[in-house]
């Protein structure tokens, strides 16, 4: 499954999908710190910086037509931590995501956002995908679903390019959602990941000793401003990142359905 990653951030979604057997062929990210992270860990992947400037022709000419487009379009317009201006927010970039979907027509689309999108903007996203010929299904998964000691709920829009047998495709999208939930629960009790002990529990032998504050803070602690800036970028990147184990569960569920369909349909 060759995929193009939009709004790639520090690559949490990409890492999880690659663990599931997918292959990243392109990334789009504008933040300097996140770009530096991507360049270090995906040195051979084609990158673009501004989603508003990239075209479908650019992608096809550089990496070919991807099997999937994935990415977490900016959550600020919908997050309860912000003003929730929705489509009136200049950071509302779903239309750019949708433009590339229509231009590239991948078999699969995985969009990610905060649950605050569900009551305000989800209908528009689902309507756009259906208008473009996709069967789609939203699923909410959080870090705690894969055994992590925190929640970090996110909504994922799993969409499959429909054909004449669109009813079956819609059923299969639902199968992906159910399968991702099941795989996530297995991840929490398997060797996929080892999470730090939850608050109040004894620490594991491999954990670093807990501290009330980090050893190095920011500029107020005497850290040069250029390093403090990198730390700020790192915190922002971590705050926006998709938990890789959640992405892996979704990626495995999609692959299972995609393989089944490819062997059953002409």
PDB file of C-alpha atoms in Angstrom:
ATOM      1  CA  UNK A   1       0.000   0.000   0.000  1.00  0.00           C
ATOM      2  CA  UNK A   2       1.860   3.082  -1.278  1.00  0.00           C
ATOM      3  CA  UNK A   3       0.670   6.220   0.480  1.00  0.00           C
ATOM      4  CA  UNK A   4       1.029   9.984   0.349  1.00  0.00           C
ATOM      5  CA  UNK A   5       1.057  11.638   3.778  1.00  0.00           C
ATOM      6  CA  UNK A   6      -0.477  15.119   4.058  1.00  0.00           C
ATOM      7  CA  UNK A   7       0.082  17.283   7.146  1.00  0.00           C
ATOM      8  CA  UNK A   8       2.642  14.647   8.128  1.00  0.00           C
ATOM      9  CA  UNK A   9       3.831  16.356  11.322  1.00  0.00           C
ATOM     10  CA  UNK A  10       6.614  14.354  12.953  1.00  0.00           C
ATOM     11  CA  UNK A  11       5.429  11.159  11.242  1.00  0.00           C
ATOM     12  CA  UNK A  12       3.377   9.356  13.891  1.00  0.00           C
ATOM     13  CA  UNK A  13       0.733   8.261  11.393  1.00  0.00           C
ATOM     14  CA  UNK A  14       3.380   7.332   8.821  1.00  0.00           C
ATOM     15  CA  UNK A  15       5.369   5.266  11.321  1.00  0.00           C
ATOM     16  CA  UNK A  16       2.313   3.315  12.408  1.00  0.00           C
ATOM     17  CA  UNK A  17       1.228   2.596   8.848  1.00  0.00           C
ATOM     18  CA  UNK A  18       4.713   1.437   7.894  1.00  0.00           C
ATOM     19  CA  UNK A  19       4.689  -0.930  10.863  1.00  0.00           C
ATOM     20  CA  UNK A  20       1.484  -2.328   9.375  1.00  0.00           C
ATOM     21  CA  UNK A  21       3.262  -2.985   6.069  1.00  0.00           C
ATOM     22  CA  UNK A  22       2.453   0.213   4.169  1.00  0.00           C
ATOM     23  CA  UNK A  23       5.054   2.216   2.228  1.00  0.00           C
ATOM     24  CA  UNK A  24       5.333   6.011   2.390  1.00  0.00           C
ATOM     25  CA  UNK A  25       6.167   7.565  -0.995  1.00  0.00           C
ATOM     26  CA  UNK A  26       5.586  11.244  -0.228  1.00  0.00           C
ATOM     27  CA  UNK A  27       5.088  13.650   2.668  1.00  0.00           C
ATOM     28  CA  UNK A  28       3.712  17.194   2.893  1.00  0.00           C
ATOM     29  CA  UNK A  29       4.599  19.296   5.942  1.00  0.00           C
ATOM     30  CA  UNK A  30       5.258  23.006   6.466  1.00  0.00           C
ATOM     31  CA  UNK A  31       6.567  23.271  10.061  1.00  0.00           C
ATOM     32  CA  UNK A  32      10.399  23.517  10.144  1.00  0.00           C
ATOM     33  CA  UNK A  33      10.906  21.291  13.199  1.00  0.00           C
ATOM     34  CA  UNK A  34       8.586  18.593  11.889  1.00  0.00           C
ATOM     35  CA  UNK A  35      10.328  18.746   8.504  1.00  0.00           C
ATOM     36  CA  UNK A  36      13.689  18.178  10.197  1.00  0.00           C
ATOM     37  CA  UNK A  37      12.284  15.098  11.941  1.00  0.00           C
ATOM     38  CA  UNK A  38      10.869  13.724   8.698  1.00  0.00           C
ATOM     39  CA  UNK A  39      14.119  14.347   6.822  1.00  0.00           C
ATOM     40  CA  UNK A  40      16.050  12.418   9.453  1.00  0.00           C
ATOM     41  CA  UNK A  41      13.775   9.366   9.598  1.00  0.00           C
ATOM     42  CA  UNK A  42      12.530   9.285   5.989  1.00  0.00           C
ATOM     43  CA  UNK A  43      15.599  10.540   4.084  1.00  0.00           C
ATOM     44  CA  UNK A  44      14.587   8.933   0.798  1.00  0.00           C
ATOM     45  CA  UNK A  45      10.958  10.058   0.722  1.00  0.00           C
ATOM     46  CA  UNK A  46       9.855  12.902  -1.572  1.00  0.00           C
ATOM     47  CA  UNK A  47       8.618  15.929   0.373  1.00  0.00           C
ATOM     48  CA  UNK A  48       6.638  19.083  -0.325  1.00  0.00           C
ATOM     49  CA  UNK A  49       6.208  21.930   2.142  1.00  0.00           C
ATOM     50  CA  UNK A  50       2.872  23.584   1.366  1.00  0.00           C
ATOM     51  CA  UNK A  51      -0.269  21.571   0.719  1.00  0.00           C
ATOM     52  CA  UNK A  52      -1.840  24.620  -0.937  1.00  0.00           C
ATOM     53  CA  UNK A  53       0.768  24.593  -3.688  1.00  0.00           C
ATOM     54  CA  UNK A  54       1.129  20.902  -4.490  1.00  0.00           C
ATOM     55  CA  UNK A  55      -0.935  19.503  -7.369  1.00  0.00           C
ATOM     56  CA  UNK A  56      -1.983  16.007  -8.338  1.00  0.00           C
ATOM     57  CA  UNK A  57       0.278  16.302 -11.380  1.00  0.00           C
ATOM     58  CA  UNK A  58       3.224  17.097  -9.092  1.00  0.00           C
ATOM     59  CA  UNK A  59       2.625  13.914  -7.135  1.00  0.00           C
ATOM     60  CA  UNK A  60       2.096  11.645 -10.129  1.00  0.00           C
ATOM     61  CA  UNK A  61       5.124  13.073 -11.901  1.00  0.00           C
ATOM     62  CA  UNK A  62       7.347  12.517  -8.887  1.00  0.00           C
ATOM     63  CA  UNK A  63       6.180   9.332  -7.152  1.00  0.00           C
ATOM     64  CA  UNK A  64       3.365   7.984  -9.308  1.00  0.00           C
ATOM     65  CA  UNK A  65      -0.258   7.609  -8.245  1.00  0.00           C
ATOM     66  CA  UNK A  66      -0.466   6.500  -4.599  1.00  0.00           C
ATOM     67  CA  UNK A  67      -2.796   3.755  -3.410  1.00  0.00           C
ATOM     68  CA  UNK A  68      -3.802   5.874  -0.424  1.00  0.00           C
ATOM     69  CA  UNK A  69      -3.776   9.431   0.869  1.00  0.00           C
ATOM     70  CA  UNK A  70      -3.544   9.833   4.629  1.00  0.00           C
ATOM     71  CA  UNK A  71      -3.195  12.728   7.008  1.00  0.00           C
ATOM     72  CA  UNK A  72      -4.521  14.724   9.914  1.00  0.00           C
ATOM     73  CA  UNK A  73      -5.783  18.014   8.509  1.00  0.00           C
ATOM     74  CA  UNK A  74      -5.376  20.894  11.017  1.00  0.00           C
ATOM     75  CA  UNK A  75      -7.518  20.450  14.097  1.00  0.00           C
ATOM     76  CA  UNK A  76      -7.453  24.052  15.388  1.00  0.00           C
ATOM     77  CA  UNK A  77     -10.722  25.039  13.642  1.00  0.00           C
ATOM     78  CA  UNK A  78     -12.546  22.266  15.546  1.00  0.00           C
ATOM     79  CA  UNK A  79     -10.608  21.696  18.757  1.00  0.00           C
ATOM     80  CA  UNK A  80     -12.313  22.512  22.076  1.00  0.00           C
ATOM     81  CA  UNK A  81      -8.992  24.091  23.064  1.00  0.00           C
ATOM     82  CA  UNK A  82      -9.522  26.825  20.457  1.00  0.00           C
ATOM     83  CA  UNK A  83     -12.281  29.154  19.283  1.00  0.00           C
ATOM     84  CA  UNK A  84     -13.924  26.449  17.119  1.00  0.00           C
ATOM     85  CA  UNK A  85     -14.373  28.775  14.141  1.00  0.00           C
ATOM     86  CA  UNK A  86     -14.714  25.779  11.839  1.00  0.00           C
ATOM     87  CA  UNK A  87     -14.725  26.546   8.131  1.00  0.00           C
ATOM     88  CA  UNK A  88     -14.242  30.258   8.905  1.00  0.00           C
ATOM     89  CA  UNK A  89     -10.793  29.569  10.360  1.00  0.00           C
ATOM     90  CA  UNK A  90      -7.930  30.277   7.891  1.00  0.00           C
ATOM     91  CA  UNK A  91      -6.346  27.023   9.068  1.00  0.00           C
ATOM     92  CA  UNK A  92      -9.294  25.064   7.678  1.00  0.00           C
ATOM     93  CA  UNK A  93      -7.381  23.058   5.082  1.00  0.00           C
ATOM     94  CA  UNK A  94      -9.728  20.152   4.459  1.00  0.00           C
ATOM     95  CA  UNK A  95     -10.600  21.684   1.040  1.00  0.00           C
ATOM     96  CA  UNK A  96      -6.935  21.298   0.005  1.00  0.00           C
ATOM     97  CA  UNK A  97      -6.942  17.679   1.175  1.00  0.00           C
ATOM     98  CA  UNK A  98     -10.159  17.075  -0.764  1.00  0.00           C
ATOM     99  CA  UNK A  99      -8.715  18.719  -3.890  1.00  0.00           C
ATOM    100  CA  UNK A 100      -5.850  16.222  -3.924  1.00  0.00           C
ATOM    101  CA  UNK A 101      -8.189  13.308  -3.282  1.00  0.00           C
ATOM    102  CA  UNK A 102     -10.242  14.289  -6.329  1.00  0.00           C
ATOM    103  CA  UNK A 103      -7.125  14.763  -8.435  1.00  0.00           C
ATOM    104  CA  UNK A 104      -5.361  11.533  -7.459  1.00  0.00           C
ATOM    105  CA  UNK A 105      -8.334   9.204  -6.884  1.00  0.00           C
ATOM    106  CA  UNK A 106      -6.516   6.820  -4.501  1.00  0.00           C
ATOM    107  CA  UNK A 107      -8.182   3.539  -3.503  1.00  0.00           C
ATOM    108  CA  UNK A 108      -8.108   4.534   0.154  1.00  0.00           C
ATOM    109  CA  UNK A 109      -8.249   7.727   2.192  1.00  0.00           C
ATOM    110  CA  UNK A 110      -7.566   8.002   5.923  1.00  0.00           C
ATOM    111  CA  UNK A 111      -8.285  11.412   7.417  1.00  0.00           C
ATOM    112  CA  UNK A 112      -7.624  12.202  11.086  1.00  0.00           C
ATOM    113  CA  UNK A 113      -8.847  14.939  13.404  1.00  0.00           C
ATOM    114  CA  UNK A 114     -10.007  15.694  16.928  1.00  0.00           C
ATOM    115  CA  UNK A 115     -13.407  14.420  18.146  1.00  0.00           C
ATOM    116  CA  UNK A 116     -14.555  18.055  18.279  1.00  0.00           C
ATOM    117  CA  UNK A 117     -14.947  17.796  14.506  1.00  0.00           C
ATOM    118  CA  UNK A 118     -17.769  15.243  14.853  1.00  0.00           C
ATOM    119  CA  UNK A 119     -20.638  17.573  15.858  1.00  0.00           C
ATOM    120  CA  UNK A 120     -19.555  20.471  13.630  1.00  0.00           C
ATOM    121  CA  UNK A 121     -17.584  19.447  10.551  1.00  0.00           C
ATOM    122  CA  UNK A 122     -17.808  15.679  10.118  1.00  0.00           C
ATOM    123  CA  UNK A 123     -20.937  15.809   7.958  1.00  0.00           C
ATOM    124  CA  UNK A 124     -19.172  18.092   5.466  1.00  0.00           C
ATOM    125  CA  UNK A 125     -16.126  15.810   5.304  1.00  0.00           C
ATOM    126  CA  UNK A 126     -18.253  12.701   4.807  1.00  0.00           C
ATOM    127  CA  UNK A 127     -20.425  14.458   2.212  1.00  0.00           C
ATOM    128  CA  UNK A 128     -17.351  15.535   0.241  1.00  0.00           C
ATOM    129  CA  UNK A 129     -15.933  12.009   0.236  1.00  0.00           C
ATOM    130  CA  UNK A 130     -19.241  10.495  -0.836  1.00  0.00           C
ATOM    131  CA  UNK A 131     -19.605  13.092  -3.578  1.00  0.00           C
ATOM    132  CA  UNK A 132     -16.171  12.058  -4.871  1.00  0.00           C
ATOM    133  CA  UNK A 133     -17.292   8.434  -5.068  1.00  0.00           C
ATOM    134  CA  UNK A 134     -16.001   7.076  -1.770  1.00  0.00           C
ATOM    135  CA  UNK A 135     -17.686   4.841   0.738  1.00  0.00           C
ATOM    136  CA  UNK A 136     -16.624   6.114   4.141  1.00  0.00           C
ATOM    137  CA  UNK A 137     -16.905   5.370   7.829  1.00  0.00           C
ATOM    138  CA  UNK A 138     -15.709   7.346  10.876  1.00  0.00           C
ATOM    139  CA  UNK A 139     -14.123   5.559  13.820  1.00  0.00           C
ATOM    140  CA  UNK A 140     -12.921   7.044  17.112  1.00  0.00           C
ATOM    141  CA  UNK A 141      -9.782   5.524  18.595  1.00  0.00           C
ATOM    142  CA  UNK A 142      -7.625   6.758  21.418  1.00  0.00           C
ATOM    143  CA  UNK A 143      -4.223   6.036  22.899  1.00  0.00           C
ATOM    144  CA  UNK A 144      -5.909   4.230  25.789  1.00  0.00           C
ATOM    145  CA  UNK A 145      -7.441   1.808  23.268  1.00  0.00           C
ATOM    146  CA  UNK A 146      -3.925   0.527  22.555  1.00  0.00           C
ATOM    147  CA  UNK A 147      -2.930   0.362  26.223  1.00  0.00           C
ATOM    148  CA  UNK A 148      -1.381   3.808  26.689  1.00  0.00           C
ATOM    149  CA  UNK A 149      -1.778   5.553  30.073  1.00  0.00           C
ATOM    150  CA  UNK A 150      -3.616   8.529  28.503  1.00  0.00           C
ATOM    151  CA  UNK A 151      -6.650   8.992  26.225  1.00  0.00           C
ATOM    152  CA  UNK A 152      -5.844  11.182  23.191  1.00  0.00           C
ATOM    153  CA  UNK A 153      -9.030  10.307  21.333  1.00  0.00           C
ATOM    154  CA  UNK A 154      -8.997  10.964  17.611  1.00  0.00           C
ATOM    155  CA  UNK A 155     -11.570  10.455  14.881  1.00  0.00           C
ATOM    156  CA  UNK A 156     -10.390   8.682  11.725  1.00  0.00           C
ATOM    157  CA  UNK A 157     -12.319   8.876   8.459  1.00  0.00           C
ATOM    158  CA  UNK A 158     -11.686   5.638   6.585  1.00  0.00           C
ATOM    159  CA  UNK A 159     -12.808   5.914   2.964  1.00  0.00           C
ATOM    160  CA  UNK A 160     -12.646   3.447   0.079  1.00  0.00           C
ATOM    161  CA  UNK A 161     -13.112   4.298  -3.586  1.00  0.00           C
ATOM    162  CA  UNK A 162     -16.444   2.756  -4.530  1.00  0.00           C
ATOM    163  CA  UNK A 163     -17.328   0.874  -7.696  1.00  0.00           C
ATOM    164  CA  UNK A 164     -20.500  -0.680  -9.035  1.00  0.00           C
ATOM    165  CA  UNK A 165     -20.669  -2.773  -5.880  1.00  0.00           C
ATOM    166  CA  UNK A 166     -20.760   0.290  -3.634  1.00  0.00           C
ATOM    167  CA  UNK A 167     -23.054  -1.275  -1.004  1.00  0.00           C
ATOM    168  CA  UNK A 168     -20.484  -3.965  -0.324  1.00  0.00           C
ATOM    169  CA  UNK A 169     -17.769  -1.323  -0.139  1.00  0.00           C
ATOM    170  CA  UNK A 170     -19.685   0.546   2.536  1.00  0.00           C
ATOM    171  CA  UNK A 171     -20.009  -2.682   4.501  1.00  0.00           C
ATOM    172  CA  UNK A 172     -16.271  -3.257   4.152  1.00  0.00           C
ATOM    173  CA  UNK A 173     -15.529   0.247   5.478  1.00  0.00           C
ATOM    174  CA  UNK A 174     -17.555  -0.691   8.520  1.00  0.00           C
ATOM    175  CA  UNK A 175     -15.489  -3.863   8.730  1.00  0.00           C
ATOM    176  CA  UNK A 176     -12.337  -1.750   8.807  1.00  0.00           C
ATOM    177  CA  UNK A 177     -13.708   0.266  11.731  1.00  0.00           C
ATOM    178  CA  UNK A 178     -14.622  -2.846  13.703  1.00  0.00           C
ATOM    179  CA  UNK A 179     -11.331  -4.533  12.818  1.00  0.00           C
ATOM    180  CA  UNK A 180      -9.313  -1.506  13.906  1.00  0.00           C
ATOM    181  CA  UNK A 181     -11.068  -1.500  17.281  1.00  0.00           C
ATOM    182  CA  UNK A 182     -10.347  -5.200  17.753  1.00  0.00           C
ATOM    183  CA  UNK A 183      -6.699  -4.858  16.720  1.00  0.00           C
ATOM    184  CA  UNK A 184      -6.284  -1.875  19.021  1.00  0.00           C
ATOM    185  CA  UNK A 185      -7.524  -3.873  21.996  1.00  0.00           C
ATOM    186  CA  UNK A 186      -5.112  -6.681  21.106  1.00  0.00           C
ATOM    187  CA  UNK A 187      -2.281  -4.167  20.868  1.00  0.00           C
ATOM    188  CA  UNK A 188      -2.891  -3.039  24.429  1.00  0.00           C
ATOM    189  CA  UNK A 189      -2.216  -6.524  25.767  1.00  0.00           C
ATOM    190  CA  UNK A 190       0.408  -7.763  23.308  1.00  0.00           C
ATOM    191  CA  UNK A 191       4.035  -7.178  22.394  1.00  0.00           C
ATOM    192  CA  UNK A 192       3.200  -4.356  19.952  1.00  0.00           C
ATOM    193  CA  UNK A 193       4.086  -1.791  22.594  1.00  0.00           C
ATOM    194  CA  UNK A 194       5.382  -1.377  26.121  1.00  0.00           C
ATOM    195  CA  UNK A 195       3.838   1.611  27.881  1.00  0.00           C
ATOM    196  CA  UNK A 196       5.113   3.360  31.004  1.00  0.00           C
ATOM    197  CA  UNK A 197       3.300   2.531  34.216  1.00  0.00           C
ATOM    198  CA  UNK A 198       0.128   4.492  34.843  1.00  0.00           C
ATOM    199  CA  UNK A 199       0.038   7.113  37.610  1.00  0.00           C
ATOM    200  CA  UNK A 200       0.012   5.425  41.004  1.00  0.00           C
ATOM    201  CA  UNK A 201       1.440   2.170  39.643  1.00  0.00           C
ATOM    202  CA  UNK A 202       5.003   0.927  40.282  1.00  0.00           C
ATOM    203  CA  UNK A 203       7.396   1.798  37.486  1.00  0.00           C
ATOM    204  CA  UNK A 204       8.761  -0.861  35.179  1.00  0.00           C
ATOM    205  CA  UNK A 205      12.471  -1.694  35.541  1.00  0.00           C
ATOM    206  CA  UNK A 206      13.194  -0.197  32.116  1.00  0.00           C
ATOM    207  CA  UNK A 207      11.610   3.201  32.868  1.00  0.00           C
ATOM    208  CA  UNK A 208      13.593   6.303  33.670  1.00  0.00           C
ATOM    209  CA  UNK A 209      12.982   7.644  37.211  1.00  0.00           C
ATOM    210  CA  UNK A 210      10.106  10.083  37.293  1.00  0.00           C
ATOM    211  CA  UNK A 211      10.726  13.748  38.005  1.00  0.00           C
ATOM    212  CA  UNK A 212       8.324  16.542  38.829  1.00  0.00           C
ATOM    213  CA  UNK A 213       9.954  18.785  36.213  1.00  0.00           C
ATOM    214  CA  UNK A 214      12.207  18.001  33.253  1.00  0.00           C
ATOM    215  CA  UNK A 215      15.919  18.450  33.877  1.00  0.00           C
ATOM    216  CA  UNK A 216      16.084  21.120  31.200  1.00  0.00           C
ATOM    217  CA  UNK A 217      13.228  23.550  30.743  1.00  0.00           C
ATOM    218  CA  UNK A 218      13.476  26.510  28.375  1.00  0.00           C
ATOM    219  CA  UNK A 219      15.250  29.824  28.125  1.00  0.00           C
ATOM    220  CA  UNK A 220      14.446  30.646  31.751  1.00  0.00           C
ATOM    221  CA  UNK A 221      16.644  27.708  32.782  1.00  0.00           C
ATOM    222  CA  UNK A 222      19.615  29.040  30.875  1.00  0.00           C
ATOM    223  CA  UNK A 223      19.055  27.075  27.687  1.00  0.00           C
ATOM    224  CA  UNK A 224      20.058  29.002  24.539  1.00  0.00           C
ATOM    225  CA  UNK A 225      17.052  30.404  22.711  1.00  0.00           C
ATOM    226  CA  UNK A 226      17.755  28.356  19.607  1.00  0.00           C
ATOM    227  CA  UNK A 227      17.554  25.165  21.685  1.00  0.00           C
ATOM    228  CA  UNK A 228      14.491  26.371  23.561  1.00  0.00           C
ATOM    229  CA  UNK A 229      12.886  26.955  20.189  1.00  0.00           C
ATOM    230  CA  UNK A 230      13.587  23.381  19.156  1.00  0.00           C
ATOM    231  CA  UNK A 231      12.068  22.178  22.411  1.00  0.00           C
ATOM    232  CA  UNK A 232       8.944  24.211  21.684  1.00  0.00           C
ATOM    233  CA  UNK A 233       8.792  22.656  18.229  1.00  0.00           C
ATOM    234  CA  UNK A 234       9.186  19.204  19.728  1.00  0.00           C
ATOM    235  CA  UNK A 235       6.348  19.735  22.199  1.00  0.00           C
ATOM    236  CA  UNK A 236       4.100  21.054  19.424  1.00  0.00           C
ATOM    237  CA  UNK A 237       4.998  18.099  17.238  1.00  0.00           C
ATOM    238  CA  UNK A 238       4.251  15.607  19.997  1.00  0.00           C
ATOM    239  CA  UNK A 239       0.975  17.327  20.799  1.00  0.00           C
ATOM    240  CA  UNK A 240      -0.191  17.078  17.190  1.00  0.00           C
ATOM    241  CA  UNK A 241       1.141  13.580  16.513  1.00  0.00           C
ATOM    242  CA  UNK A 242      -0.933  10.453  15.948  1.00  0.00           C
ATOM    243  CA  UNK A 243      -0.063   7.592  18.301  1.00  0.00           C
ATOM    244  CA  UNK A 244       1.726   5.113  15.966  1.00  0.00           C
ATOM    245  CA  UNK A 245       0.117   2.047  17.560  1.00  0.00           C
ATOM    246  CA  UNK A 246      -3.344   3.448  16.754  1.00  0.00           C
ATOM    247  CA  UNK A 247      -2.292   4.098  13.148  1.00  0.00           C
ATOM    248  CA  UNK A 248      -0.883   0.580  12.959  1.00  0.00           C
ATOM    249  CA  UNK A 249      -4.205  -0.932  14.026  1.00  0.00           C
ATOM    250  CA  UNK A 250      -6.044   1.032  11.332  1.00  0.00           C
ATOM    251  CA  UNK A 251      -3.410   0.180   8.728  1.00  0.00           C
ATOM    252  CA  UNK A 252      -3.637  -3.540   9.463  1.00  0.00           C
ATOM    253  CA  UNK A 253      -7.434  -3.462   9.301  1.00  0.00           C
ATOM    254  CA  UNK A 254      -7.380  -1.645   5.949  1.00  0.00           C
ATOM    255  CA  UNK A 255      -4.855  -4.089   4.496  1.00  0.00           C
ATOM    256  CA  UNK A 256      -6.959  -7.050   5.569  1.00  0.00           C
ATOM    257  CA  UNK A 257     -10.011  -5.665   3.750  1.00  0.00           C
ATOM    258  CA  UNK A 258      -8.005  -4.513   0.718  1.00  0.00           C
ATOM    259  CA  UNK A 259      -6.459  -7.967   0.328  1.00  0.00           C
ATOM    260  CA  UNK A 260      -9.821  -9.657   0.674  1.00  0.00           C
ATOM    261  CA  UNK A 261     -11.417  -7.396  -1.940  1.00  0.00           C
ATOM    262  CA  UNK A 262      -8.539  -7.781  -4.395  1.00  0.00           C
ATOM    263  CA  UNK A 263      -8.868 -11.578  -4.316  1.00  0.00           C
ATOM    264  CA  UNK A 264     -12.673 -11.615  -4.537  1.00  0.00           C
ATOM    265  CA  UNK A 265     -13.429  -8.905  -7.101  1.00  0.00           C
ATOM    266  CA  UNK A 266     -12.431  -8.722 -10.795  1.00  0.00           C
TER     267      UNK A 266
END
